[in-house]
Coordinates of C-alpha atoms in Angstrom, one line a residue:
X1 CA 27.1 -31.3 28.7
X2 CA 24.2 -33.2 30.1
X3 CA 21.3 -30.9 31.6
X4 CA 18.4 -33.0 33.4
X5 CA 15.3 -31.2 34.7
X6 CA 14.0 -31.9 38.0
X7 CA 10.9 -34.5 37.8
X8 CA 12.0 -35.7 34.5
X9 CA 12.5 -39.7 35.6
X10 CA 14.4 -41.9 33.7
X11 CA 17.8 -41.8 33.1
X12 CA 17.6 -40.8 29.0
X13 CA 18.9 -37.3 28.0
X14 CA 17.9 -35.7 24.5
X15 CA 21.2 -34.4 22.6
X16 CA 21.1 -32.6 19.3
X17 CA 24.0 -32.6 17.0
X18 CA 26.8 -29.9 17.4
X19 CA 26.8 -27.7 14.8
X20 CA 30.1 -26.4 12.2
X21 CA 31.3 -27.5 9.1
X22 CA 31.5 -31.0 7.7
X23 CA 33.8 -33.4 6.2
X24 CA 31.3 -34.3 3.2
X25 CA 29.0 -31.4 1.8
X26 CA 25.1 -33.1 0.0
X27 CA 25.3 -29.8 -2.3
X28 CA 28.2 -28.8 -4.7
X29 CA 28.8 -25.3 -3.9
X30 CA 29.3 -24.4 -7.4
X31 CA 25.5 -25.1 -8.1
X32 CA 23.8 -23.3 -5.2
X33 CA 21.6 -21.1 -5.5
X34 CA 20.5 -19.6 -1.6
X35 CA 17.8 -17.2 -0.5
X36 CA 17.2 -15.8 2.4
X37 CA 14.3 -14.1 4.1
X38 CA 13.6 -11.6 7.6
X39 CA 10.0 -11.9 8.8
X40 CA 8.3 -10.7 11.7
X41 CA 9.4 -7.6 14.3
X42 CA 12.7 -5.7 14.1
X43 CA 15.7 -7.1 16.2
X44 CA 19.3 -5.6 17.1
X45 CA 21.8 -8.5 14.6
X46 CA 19.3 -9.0 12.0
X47 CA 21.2 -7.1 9.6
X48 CA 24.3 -9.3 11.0
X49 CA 22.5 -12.7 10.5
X50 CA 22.2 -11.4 6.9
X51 CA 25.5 -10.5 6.3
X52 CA 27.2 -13.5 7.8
X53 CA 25.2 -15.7 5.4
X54 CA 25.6 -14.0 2.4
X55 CA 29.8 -14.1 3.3
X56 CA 30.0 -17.6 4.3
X57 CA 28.1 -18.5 1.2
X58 CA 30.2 -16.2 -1.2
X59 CA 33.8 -16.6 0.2
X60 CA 34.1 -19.4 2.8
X61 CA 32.1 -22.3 0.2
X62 CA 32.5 -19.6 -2.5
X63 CA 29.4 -20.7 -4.3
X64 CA 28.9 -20.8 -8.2
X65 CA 25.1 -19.2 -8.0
X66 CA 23.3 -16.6 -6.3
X67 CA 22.0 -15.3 -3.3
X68 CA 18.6 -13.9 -3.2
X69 CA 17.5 -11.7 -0.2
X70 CA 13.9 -11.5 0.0
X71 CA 12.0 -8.2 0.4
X72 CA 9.4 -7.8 2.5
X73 CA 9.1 -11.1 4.6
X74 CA 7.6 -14.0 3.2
X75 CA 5.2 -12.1 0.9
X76 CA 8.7 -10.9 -1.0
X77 CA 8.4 -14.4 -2.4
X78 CA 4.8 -13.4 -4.5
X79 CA 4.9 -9.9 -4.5
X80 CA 5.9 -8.1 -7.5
X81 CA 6.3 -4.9 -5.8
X82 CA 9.3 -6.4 -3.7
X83 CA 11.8 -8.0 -6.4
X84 CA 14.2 -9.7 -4.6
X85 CA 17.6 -8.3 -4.1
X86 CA 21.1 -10.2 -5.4
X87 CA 23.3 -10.5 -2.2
X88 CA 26.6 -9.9 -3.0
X89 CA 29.8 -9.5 -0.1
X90 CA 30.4 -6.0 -1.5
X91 CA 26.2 -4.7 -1.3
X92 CA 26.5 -6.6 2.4
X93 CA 29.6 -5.1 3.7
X94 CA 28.6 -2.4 6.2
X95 CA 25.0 -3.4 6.6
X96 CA 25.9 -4.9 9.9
X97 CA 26.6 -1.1 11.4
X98 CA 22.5 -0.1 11.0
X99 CA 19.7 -1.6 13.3
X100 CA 16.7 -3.3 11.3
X101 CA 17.2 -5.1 8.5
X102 CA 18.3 -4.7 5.0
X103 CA 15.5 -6.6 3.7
X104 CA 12.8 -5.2 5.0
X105 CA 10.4 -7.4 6.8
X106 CA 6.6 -8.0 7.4
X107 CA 3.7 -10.1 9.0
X108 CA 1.8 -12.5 7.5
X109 CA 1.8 -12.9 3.7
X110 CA 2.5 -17.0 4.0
X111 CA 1.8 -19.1 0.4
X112 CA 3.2 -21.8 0.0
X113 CA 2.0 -22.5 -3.1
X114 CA 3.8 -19.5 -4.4
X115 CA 6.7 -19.7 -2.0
X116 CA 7.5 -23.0 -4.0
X117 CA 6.9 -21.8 -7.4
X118 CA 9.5 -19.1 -6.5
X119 CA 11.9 -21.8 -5.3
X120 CA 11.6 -23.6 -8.4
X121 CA 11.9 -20.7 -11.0
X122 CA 15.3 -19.7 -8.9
X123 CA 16.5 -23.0 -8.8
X124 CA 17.1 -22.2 -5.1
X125 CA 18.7 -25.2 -2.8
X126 CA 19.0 -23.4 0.4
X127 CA 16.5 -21.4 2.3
X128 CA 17.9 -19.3 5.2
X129 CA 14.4 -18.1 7.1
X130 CA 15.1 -15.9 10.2
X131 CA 12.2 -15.2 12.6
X132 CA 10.3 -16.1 15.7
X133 CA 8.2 -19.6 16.4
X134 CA 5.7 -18.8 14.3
X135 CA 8.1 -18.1 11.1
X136 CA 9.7 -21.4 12.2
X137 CA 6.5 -22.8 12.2
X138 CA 5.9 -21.6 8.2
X139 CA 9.6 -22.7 7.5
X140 CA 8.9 -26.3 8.1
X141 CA 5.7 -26.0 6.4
X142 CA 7.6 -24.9 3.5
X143 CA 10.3 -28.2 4.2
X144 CA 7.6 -30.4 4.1
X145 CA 5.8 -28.9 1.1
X146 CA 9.5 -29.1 -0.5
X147 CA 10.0 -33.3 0.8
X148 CA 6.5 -33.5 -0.5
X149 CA 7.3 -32.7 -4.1
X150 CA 10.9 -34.2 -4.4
X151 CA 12.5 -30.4 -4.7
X152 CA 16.0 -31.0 -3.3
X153 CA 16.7 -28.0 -0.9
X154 CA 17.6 -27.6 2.6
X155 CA 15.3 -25.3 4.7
X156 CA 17.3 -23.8 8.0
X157 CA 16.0 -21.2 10.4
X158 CA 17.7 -18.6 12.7
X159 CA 15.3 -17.9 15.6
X160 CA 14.9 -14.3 16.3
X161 CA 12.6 -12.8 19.0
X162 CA 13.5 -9.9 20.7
X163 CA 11.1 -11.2 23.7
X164 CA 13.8 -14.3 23.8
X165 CA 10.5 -16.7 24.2
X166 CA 12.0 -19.4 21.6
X167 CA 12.5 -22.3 23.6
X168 CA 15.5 -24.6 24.2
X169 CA 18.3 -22.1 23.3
X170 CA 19.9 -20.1 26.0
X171 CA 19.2 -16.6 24.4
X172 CA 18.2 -15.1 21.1
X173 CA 20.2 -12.9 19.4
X174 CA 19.5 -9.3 19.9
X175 CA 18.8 -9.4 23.5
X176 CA 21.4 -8.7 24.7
X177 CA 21.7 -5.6 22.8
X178 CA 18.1 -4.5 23.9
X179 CA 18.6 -5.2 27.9
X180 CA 21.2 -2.8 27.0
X181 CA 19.4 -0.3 25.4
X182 CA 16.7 -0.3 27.8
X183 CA 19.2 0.8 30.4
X184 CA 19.1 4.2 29.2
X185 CA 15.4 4.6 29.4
X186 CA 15.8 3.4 33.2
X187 CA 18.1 5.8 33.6
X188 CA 16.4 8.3 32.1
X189 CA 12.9 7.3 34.2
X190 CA 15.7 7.4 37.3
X191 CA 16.4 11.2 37.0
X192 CA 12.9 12.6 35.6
X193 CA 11.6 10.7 39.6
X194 CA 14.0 11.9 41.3
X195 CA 14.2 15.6 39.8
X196 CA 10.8 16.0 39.4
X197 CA 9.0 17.2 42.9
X198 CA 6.5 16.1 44.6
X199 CA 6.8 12.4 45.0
X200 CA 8.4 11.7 41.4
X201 CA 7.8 8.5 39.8
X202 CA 8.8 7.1 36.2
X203 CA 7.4 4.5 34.6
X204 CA 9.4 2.4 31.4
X205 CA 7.3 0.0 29.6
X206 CA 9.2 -2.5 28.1
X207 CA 9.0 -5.4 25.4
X208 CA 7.5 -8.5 27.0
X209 CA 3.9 -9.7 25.1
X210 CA 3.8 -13.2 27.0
X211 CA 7.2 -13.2 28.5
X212 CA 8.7 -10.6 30.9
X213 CA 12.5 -11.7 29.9
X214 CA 13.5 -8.3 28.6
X215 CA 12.0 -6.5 32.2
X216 CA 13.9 -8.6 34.4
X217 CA 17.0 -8.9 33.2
X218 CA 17.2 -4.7 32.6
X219 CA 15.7 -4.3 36.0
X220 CA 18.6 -6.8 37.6
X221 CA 21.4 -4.8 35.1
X222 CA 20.3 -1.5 36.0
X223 CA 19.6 -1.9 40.2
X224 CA 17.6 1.4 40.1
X225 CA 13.8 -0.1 39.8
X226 CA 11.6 0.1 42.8
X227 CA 9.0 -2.3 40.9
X228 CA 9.2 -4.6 38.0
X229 CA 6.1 -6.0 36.2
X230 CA 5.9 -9.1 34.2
X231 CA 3.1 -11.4 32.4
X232 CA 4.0 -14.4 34.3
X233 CA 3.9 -12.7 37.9
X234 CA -0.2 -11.8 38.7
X235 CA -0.7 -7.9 38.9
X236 CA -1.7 -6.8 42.7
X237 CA -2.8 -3.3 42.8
X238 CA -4.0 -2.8 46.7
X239 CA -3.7 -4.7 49.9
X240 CA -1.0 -6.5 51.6
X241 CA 0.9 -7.0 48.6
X242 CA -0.1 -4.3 46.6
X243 CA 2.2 -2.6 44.3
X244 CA 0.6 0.8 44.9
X245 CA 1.1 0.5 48.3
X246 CA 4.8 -0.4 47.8
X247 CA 5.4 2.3 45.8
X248 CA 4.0 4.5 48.5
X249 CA 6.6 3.4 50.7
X250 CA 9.3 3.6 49.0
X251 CA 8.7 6.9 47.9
X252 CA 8.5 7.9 51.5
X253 CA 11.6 6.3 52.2
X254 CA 13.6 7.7 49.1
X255 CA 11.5 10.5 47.7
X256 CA 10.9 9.0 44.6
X257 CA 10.3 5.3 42.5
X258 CA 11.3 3.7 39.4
X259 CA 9.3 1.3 37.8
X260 CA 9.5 -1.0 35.0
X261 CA 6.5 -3.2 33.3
X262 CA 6.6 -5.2 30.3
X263 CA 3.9 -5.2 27.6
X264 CA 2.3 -8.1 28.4
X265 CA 1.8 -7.7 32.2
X266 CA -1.6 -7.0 33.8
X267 CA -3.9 -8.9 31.7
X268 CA -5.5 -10.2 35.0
X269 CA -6.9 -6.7 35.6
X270 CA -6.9 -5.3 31.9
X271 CA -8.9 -8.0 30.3
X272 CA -7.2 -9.8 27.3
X273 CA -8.4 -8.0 23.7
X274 CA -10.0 -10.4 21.2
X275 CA -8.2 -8.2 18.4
X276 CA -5.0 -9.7 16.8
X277 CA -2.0 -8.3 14.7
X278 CA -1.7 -10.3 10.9
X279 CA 0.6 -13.2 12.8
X280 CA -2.4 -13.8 14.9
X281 CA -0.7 -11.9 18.2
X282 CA -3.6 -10.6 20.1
X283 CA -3.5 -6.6 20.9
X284 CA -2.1 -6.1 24.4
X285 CA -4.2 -3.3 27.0
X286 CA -2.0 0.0 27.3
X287 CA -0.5 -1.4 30.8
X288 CA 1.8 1.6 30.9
X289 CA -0.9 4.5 30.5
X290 CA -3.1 2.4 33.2
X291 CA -0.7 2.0 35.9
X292 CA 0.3 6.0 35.6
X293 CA -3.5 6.7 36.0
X294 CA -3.9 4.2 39.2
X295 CA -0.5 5.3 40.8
X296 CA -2.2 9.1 40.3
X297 CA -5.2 8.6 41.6
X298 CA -4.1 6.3 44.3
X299 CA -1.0 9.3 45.5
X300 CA -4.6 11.6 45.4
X301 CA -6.9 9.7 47.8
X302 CA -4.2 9.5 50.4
X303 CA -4.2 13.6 50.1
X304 CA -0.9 13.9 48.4
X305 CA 0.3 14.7 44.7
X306 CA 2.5 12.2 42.5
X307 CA 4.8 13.3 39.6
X308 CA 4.6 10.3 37.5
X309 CA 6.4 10.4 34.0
X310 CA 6.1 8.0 31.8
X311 CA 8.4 6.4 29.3
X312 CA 8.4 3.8 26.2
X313 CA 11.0 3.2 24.0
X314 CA 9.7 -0.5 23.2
X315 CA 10.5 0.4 19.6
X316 CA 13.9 2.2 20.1
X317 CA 15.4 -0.9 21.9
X318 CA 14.7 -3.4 19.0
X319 CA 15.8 -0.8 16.4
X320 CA 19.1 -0.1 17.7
X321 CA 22.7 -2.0 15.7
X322 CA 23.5 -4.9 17.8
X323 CA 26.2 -4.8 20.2
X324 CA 29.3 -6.5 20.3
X325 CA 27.9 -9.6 21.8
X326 CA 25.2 -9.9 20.0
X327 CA 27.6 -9.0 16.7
X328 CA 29.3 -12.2 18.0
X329 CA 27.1 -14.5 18.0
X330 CA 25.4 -13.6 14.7
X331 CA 28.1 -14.4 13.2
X332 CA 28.3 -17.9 14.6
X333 CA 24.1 -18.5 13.9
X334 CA 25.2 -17.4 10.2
X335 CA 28.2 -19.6 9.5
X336 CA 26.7 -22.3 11.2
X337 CA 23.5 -22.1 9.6
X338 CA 25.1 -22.1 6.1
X339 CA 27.2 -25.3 7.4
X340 CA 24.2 -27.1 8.2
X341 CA 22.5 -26.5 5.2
X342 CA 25.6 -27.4 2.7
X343 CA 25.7 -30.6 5.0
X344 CA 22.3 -31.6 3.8
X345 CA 20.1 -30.5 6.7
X346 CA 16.9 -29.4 6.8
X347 CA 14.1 -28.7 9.1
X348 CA 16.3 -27.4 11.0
X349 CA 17.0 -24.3 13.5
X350 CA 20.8 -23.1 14.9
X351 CA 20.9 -21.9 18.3
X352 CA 23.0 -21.5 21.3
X353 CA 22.3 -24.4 23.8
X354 CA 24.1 -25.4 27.0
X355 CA 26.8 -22.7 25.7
X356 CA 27.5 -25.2 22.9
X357 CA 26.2 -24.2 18.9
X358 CA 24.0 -27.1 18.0
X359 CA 21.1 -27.9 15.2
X360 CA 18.0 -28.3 16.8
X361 CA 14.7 -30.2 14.4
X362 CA 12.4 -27.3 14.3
X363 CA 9.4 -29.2 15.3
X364 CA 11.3 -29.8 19.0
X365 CA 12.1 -25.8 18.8
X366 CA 8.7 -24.5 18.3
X367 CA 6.9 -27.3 20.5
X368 CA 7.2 -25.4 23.7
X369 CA 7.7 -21.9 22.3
X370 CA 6.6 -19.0 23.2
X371 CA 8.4 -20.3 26.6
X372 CA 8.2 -18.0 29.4
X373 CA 10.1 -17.0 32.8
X374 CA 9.4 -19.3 35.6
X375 CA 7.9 -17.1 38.4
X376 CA 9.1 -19.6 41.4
X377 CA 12.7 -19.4 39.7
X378 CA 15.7 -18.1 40.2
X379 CA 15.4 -14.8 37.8
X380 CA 12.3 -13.9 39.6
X381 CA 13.8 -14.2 43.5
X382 CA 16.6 -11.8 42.2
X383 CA 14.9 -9.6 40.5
X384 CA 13.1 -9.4 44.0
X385 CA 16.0 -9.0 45.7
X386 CA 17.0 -5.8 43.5
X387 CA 12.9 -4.3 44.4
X388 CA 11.9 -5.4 47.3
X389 CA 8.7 -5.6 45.9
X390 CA 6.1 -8.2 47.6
X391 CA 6.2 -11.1 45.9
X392 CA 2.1 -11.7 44.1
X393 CA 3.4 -15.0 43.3
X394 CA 0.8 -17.4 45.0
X395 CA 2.1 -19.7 47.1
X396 CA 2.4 -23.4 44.9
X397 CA -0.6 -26.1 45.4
X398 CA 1.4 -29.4 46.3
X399 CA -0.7 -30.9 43.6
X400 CA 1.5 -29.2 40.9
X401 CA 3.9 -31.0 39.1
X402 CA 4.8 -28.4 37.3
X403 CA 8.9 -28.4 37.3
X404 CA 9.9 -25.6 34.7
X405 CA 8.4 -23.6 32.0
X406 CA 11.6 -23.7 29.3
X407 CA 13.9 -26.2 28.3
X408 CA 16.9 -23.3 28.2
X409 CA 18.9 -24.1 31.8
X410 CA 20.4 -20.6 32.2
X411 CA 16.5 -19.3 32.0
X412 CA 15.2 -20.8 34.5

């Protein structure tokens, strides 16, 4: 399938090779020797991703060495606190039925120096690294330190983000097993407005640091939220458009309001924090305790009282087993992976694009990533649709040429 953005010019289209198994393998199976490694935040299928690996290694290609899963994220590989675990088909057999991951995972704790020495003293030939743009980013480092010393190993990534910010694929895994999960927690801000007297309102605060994916698609699946708050979409407490004031109404029209707000939104009115996490993610404002104090204060200078509960199970939706979708699809990122790398691949990612399982050049994945929604888009009219929330989106300057802000068709 052929998918052209608007503006692009010309008539060339980018293609990346389909992914599945080959005719001719580069590496003998009977002398690999595979690790693989979880870094960053927790995400419903990780466990999965593991587990499909470690089979498709052991009884599809039914390899002669062993597979090491790395403790810890990438300091496993240096640490001697975190030994690294032999992955066997037996040890990974029900793994997939728990949320997180078997491994363990962390932030930061990148060395390549050491990451190398650690390939070489396990003789290791493929590297399976599953994480977010900025693990991808430290896998190709470690590719290219790899080329650069004439080690012979293929280095493949599985991108995970539970904000589903990685560019070019359609969706990561896990998100649709949050966008469930967060369902609940609507439902659970739903009942707590509408039972709670006067004027109930509940608040969910949702995953979402620079993109409000997760918000908007659980606020378009649930059909119960009055307002839905996103980074990309500018945060407009009073006036015209005002979310305060919409909230107001709808109260008065249905005696209570749900709303939903991602992580990530308000920075316009919060100030952005200079402080950053050990991948260098900057610490977000607490959007969800300032909006309850504004929607108080603002029910109390029009002489009336608000009920406002608040709700956030950011954590609980990434922790959670992945669902049978997501199950799904793990499976296919972890075969494929593993027939990529066998292939002689490397520097490579596995993702869903188009609705067709391709290899994408890491380089190309993490390019554009963290992508995020495009506020004059389709997602963002229906999500207004479902509100009927004003739109704070300002109108577009005819000087901008921008078309769309990801790559991924069925996100934009």
């Amino acid at each position: 399938d052929l998918v052209r953005k608007p503006g692009e010019g010309g008539t060339s289209t980018r293609a990346y090779v389909r992914a599945g198994p080959r005719e001719y393998l580069h590496f003998d199976p009977h002398s690999v020797n595979a690790a693989i490694v979880t870094c960053g935040g927790l995400c419903p299928g990780l466990n999965n991703v593991v587990r499909e690996i470690t089979k498709t290694l052991c009884q599809i290609y039914q390899i002669g060495g062993t597979v090491y899963g790395i403790r810890g994220g990438f300091r496993g590989f240096h640490d001697p606190d975190l030994p690294p675990v032999i992955l066997t088909p037996e040890l990974v057999e029900d793994i997939h039925h728990d949320g997180g991951t078997f491994l363990g995972s962390s932030r930061g704790g990148f060395d390549l120096e050491k990451i190398i020495a650690f390939i070489r003293a396990k003789k290791v030939k493929q590297l399976f690294v599953i994480g977010g743009d900025g693990t991808h980013r430290g896998a190709f480092i470690i590719h290219e330190g790899c080329m650069a010393e004439g080690i012979n190993i293929s280095v493949a990534g599985i991108p995970k983000t539970i904000d589903n910010d990685v560019d070019y694929i359609d969706r990561s895994f896990g998100f649709s097993s949050a966008v469930e999960a967060a369902q609940f927690a609507i439902r659970s801000a739903k009942t707590e407005a509408v039972c709670n007297l006067p004027n109930g309102i509940g608040i969910v605060k949702l995953m979402g640091r620079s993109a409000g994916f997760i918000a908007v698609h659980a606020v378009m699946a649930s059909g119960d939220v009055d307002l839905c708050l996103v980074p990309e979409v500018p945060l407009v407490l009073e006036g015209e458009n005002g979310c305060l004031p919409h909230l107001k109404r709808r109260v008065e029209q249905q005696g209570y309001a749900v709303v939903v707000v991602a992580e990530g939104a308000g920075e316009e009115v919060l100030g952005s924090s200079t402080e950053v996490d050990a991948s260098g993610n900057k610490k977000l404002p607490k959007i969800g305790e300032f909006l309850k104090e504004k929607i108080t204060d603002y029910f109390a200078a029009q002489g009336e009282t608000a009920t406002v509960k608040y709700i956030d199970p950011s954590y609980m939706i990434r922790s959670i087993p992945a669902n049978a979708a997501d199950s799904l699809y793990c499976m296919q990122l972890g075969q494929n992976a593993v027939h990529g790398a066998m292939a002689g691949f490397t520097g490579f990612s596995v993702g869903l694009c188009n609705n067709r399982m391709v290899l994408l050049p890491i380089p190309d994945l993490v390019a554009t990533s963290p992508r995020a929604m495009n506020p004059r888009g389709r997602t963002w009219e229906r999500v207004l649709a479902v509100t009927r929330q004003p739109n704070t989106v300002q109108p577009k300057d005819p000087s901008d040429t921008t078309t769309y802000d990801s790559h991924a068709p069925m996100l934009r």
